[in-house]
């Protein structure tokens, strides 16, 4: 017995919410330092999160469109964090070593999302059950 459309939609919504929360946490991890040394945890989390959440969204919903949503959500959060707010706040900066980590976060995160979406979209569709044609 396959899950109902409401169950699949709810599971897809949970994956999108998880993608949103993970993207926000990744942005706030960008300046993470341990003992004065910048630790690029957010870069690893962006790559792993985008690869896994796109695949998970496709698996739980069975929809290719729903599989794209975690990648789109990640991109929206990352771009929004790199735009200066009216108060002057800027989360993704571009100076010094932190600028290189931020650039790696954006580039590798987008590449991982594009790769994951490409794998989902390029996968063969499962055959629909068709009645056997007899002659």
PDB file of C-alpha atoms in Angstrom, residues 19-78:
ATOM      1  CA  UNK A  19      16.333  22.537   4.522  1.00  0.00           C
ATOM      2  CA  UNK A  20      15.383  26.048   5.642  1.00  0.00           C
ATOM      3  CA  UNK A  21      16.600  25.495   9.187  1.00  0.00           C
ATOM      4  CA  UNK A  22      19.826  23.875   8.014  1.00  0.00           C
ATOM      5  CA  UNK A  23      20.546  26.732   5.609  1.00  0.00           C
ATOM      6  CA  UNK A  24      20.031  29.291   8.389  1.00  0.00           C
ATOM      7  CA  UNK A  25      22.314  27.369  10.748  1.00  0.00           C
ATOM      8  CA  UNK A  26      24.952  27.072   8.020  1.00  0.00           C
ATOM      9  CA  UNK A  27      24.917  30.835   7.463  1.00  0.00           C
ATOM     10  CA  UNK A  28      25.368  31.494  11.173  1.00  0.00           C
ATOM     11  CA  UNK A  29      28.199  28.930  11.328  1.00  0.00           C
ATOM     12  CA  UNK A  30      30.198  30.807   8.680  1.00  0.00           C
ATOM     13  CA  UNK A  31      32.268  32.872  11.168  1.00  0.00           C
ATOM     14  CA  UNK A  32      32.787  29.895  13.535  1.00  0.00           C
ATOM     15  CA  UNK A  33      36.239  29.929  15.084  1.00  0.00           C
ATOM     16  CA  UNK A  34      37.810  27.437  17.454  1.00  0.00           C
ATOM     17  CA  UNK A  35      40.888  28.725  19.232  1.00  0.00           C
ATOM     18  CA  UNK A  36      41.035  31.665  16.844  1.00  0.00           C
ATOM     19  CA  UNK A  37      41.102  29.415  13.775  1.00  0.00           C
ATOM     20  CA  UNK A  38      38.286  29.683  11.251  1.00  0.00           C
ATOM     21  CA  UNK A  39      36.536  26.311  10.902  1.00  0.00           C
ATOM     22  CA  UNK A  40      34.624  25.803   7.618  1.00  0.00           C
ATOM     23  CA  UNK A  41      31.918  23.553   9.071  1.00  0.00           C
ATOM     24  CA  UNK A  42      29.234  25.391   7.119  1.00  0.00           C
ATOM     25  CA  UNK A  43      30.859  24.481   3.791  1.00  0.00           C
ATOM     26  CA  UNK A  44      30.735  20.774   4.596  1.00  0.00           C
ATOM     27  CA  UNK A  45      27.193  21.078   5.956  1.00  0.00           C
ATOM     28  CA  UNK A  46      26.049  22.942   2.820  1.00  0.00           C
ATOM     29  CA  UNK A  47      27.396  20.275   0.492  1.00  0.00           C
ATOM     30  CA  UNK A  48      26.141  17.326   2.537  1.00  0.00           C
ATOM     31  CA  UNK A  49      22.795  18.957   3.302  1.00  0.00           C
ATOM     32  CA  UNK A  50      22.054  19.846  -0.301  1.00  0.00           C
ATOM     33  CA  UNK A  51      23.004  16.407  -1.563  1.00  0.00           C
ATOM     34  CA  UNK A  52      20.987  14.562   1.068  1.00  0.00           C
ATOM     35  CA  UNK A  53      17.893  16.751   1.359  1.00  0.00           C
ATOM     36  CA  UNK A  54      17.218  16.891  -2.387  1.00  0.00           C
ATOM     37  CA  UNK A  55      17.426  13.118  -2.572  1.00  0.00           C
ATOM     38  CA  UNK A  56      15.298  12.731   0.548  1.00  0.00           C
ATOM     39  CA  UNK A  57      12.622  15.063  -0.814  1.00  0.00           C
ATOM     40  CA  UNK A  58      12.441  13.007  -4.004  1.00  0.00           C
ATOM     41  CA  UNK A  59      12.309   9.763  -2.091  1.00  0.00           C
ATOM     42  CA  UNK A  60       9.509  10.747   0.309  1.00  0.00           C
ATOM     43  CA  UNK A  61       7.357  12.607  -2.205  1.00  0.00           C
ATOM     44  CA  UNK A  62       8.078  10.800  -5.459  1.00  0.00           C
ATOM     45  CA  UNK A  63       7.918  14.196  -7.173  1.00  0.00           C
ATOM     46  CA  UNK A  64      10.717  15.772  -9.138  1.00  0.00           C
ATOM     47  CA  UNK A  65       9.313  19.240  -8.521  1.00  0.00           C
ATOM     48  CA  UNK A  66       9.276  18.674  -4.763  1.00  0.00           C
ATOM     49  CA  UNK A  67      12.865  17.427  -4.952  1.00  0.00           C
ATOM     50  CA  UNK A  68      14.003  20.807  -6.283  1.00  0.00           C
ATOM     51  CA  UNK A  69      12.493  22.741  -3.363  1.00  0.00           C
ATOM     52  CA  UNK A  70      15.268  22.109  -0.764  1.00  0.00           C
ATOM     53  CA  UNK A  71      17.862  23.414  -3.229  1.00  0.00           C
ATOM     54  CA  UNK A  72      15.766  26.488  -4.016  1.00  0.00           C
ATOM     55  CA  UNK A  73      15.210  27.179  -0.318  1.00  0.00           C
ATOM     56  CA  UNK A  74      18.946  26.900   0.370  1.00  0.00           C
ATOM     57  CA  UNK A  75      19.717  29.306  -2.465  1.00  0.00           C
ATOM     58  CA  UNK A  76      17.142  31.851  -1.274  1.00  0.00           C
ATOM     59  CA  UNK A  77      18.530  31.789   2.277  1.00  0.00           C
ATOM     60  CA  UNK A  78      22.161  32.026   1.092  1.00  0.00           C
TER      61      UNK A  78
END
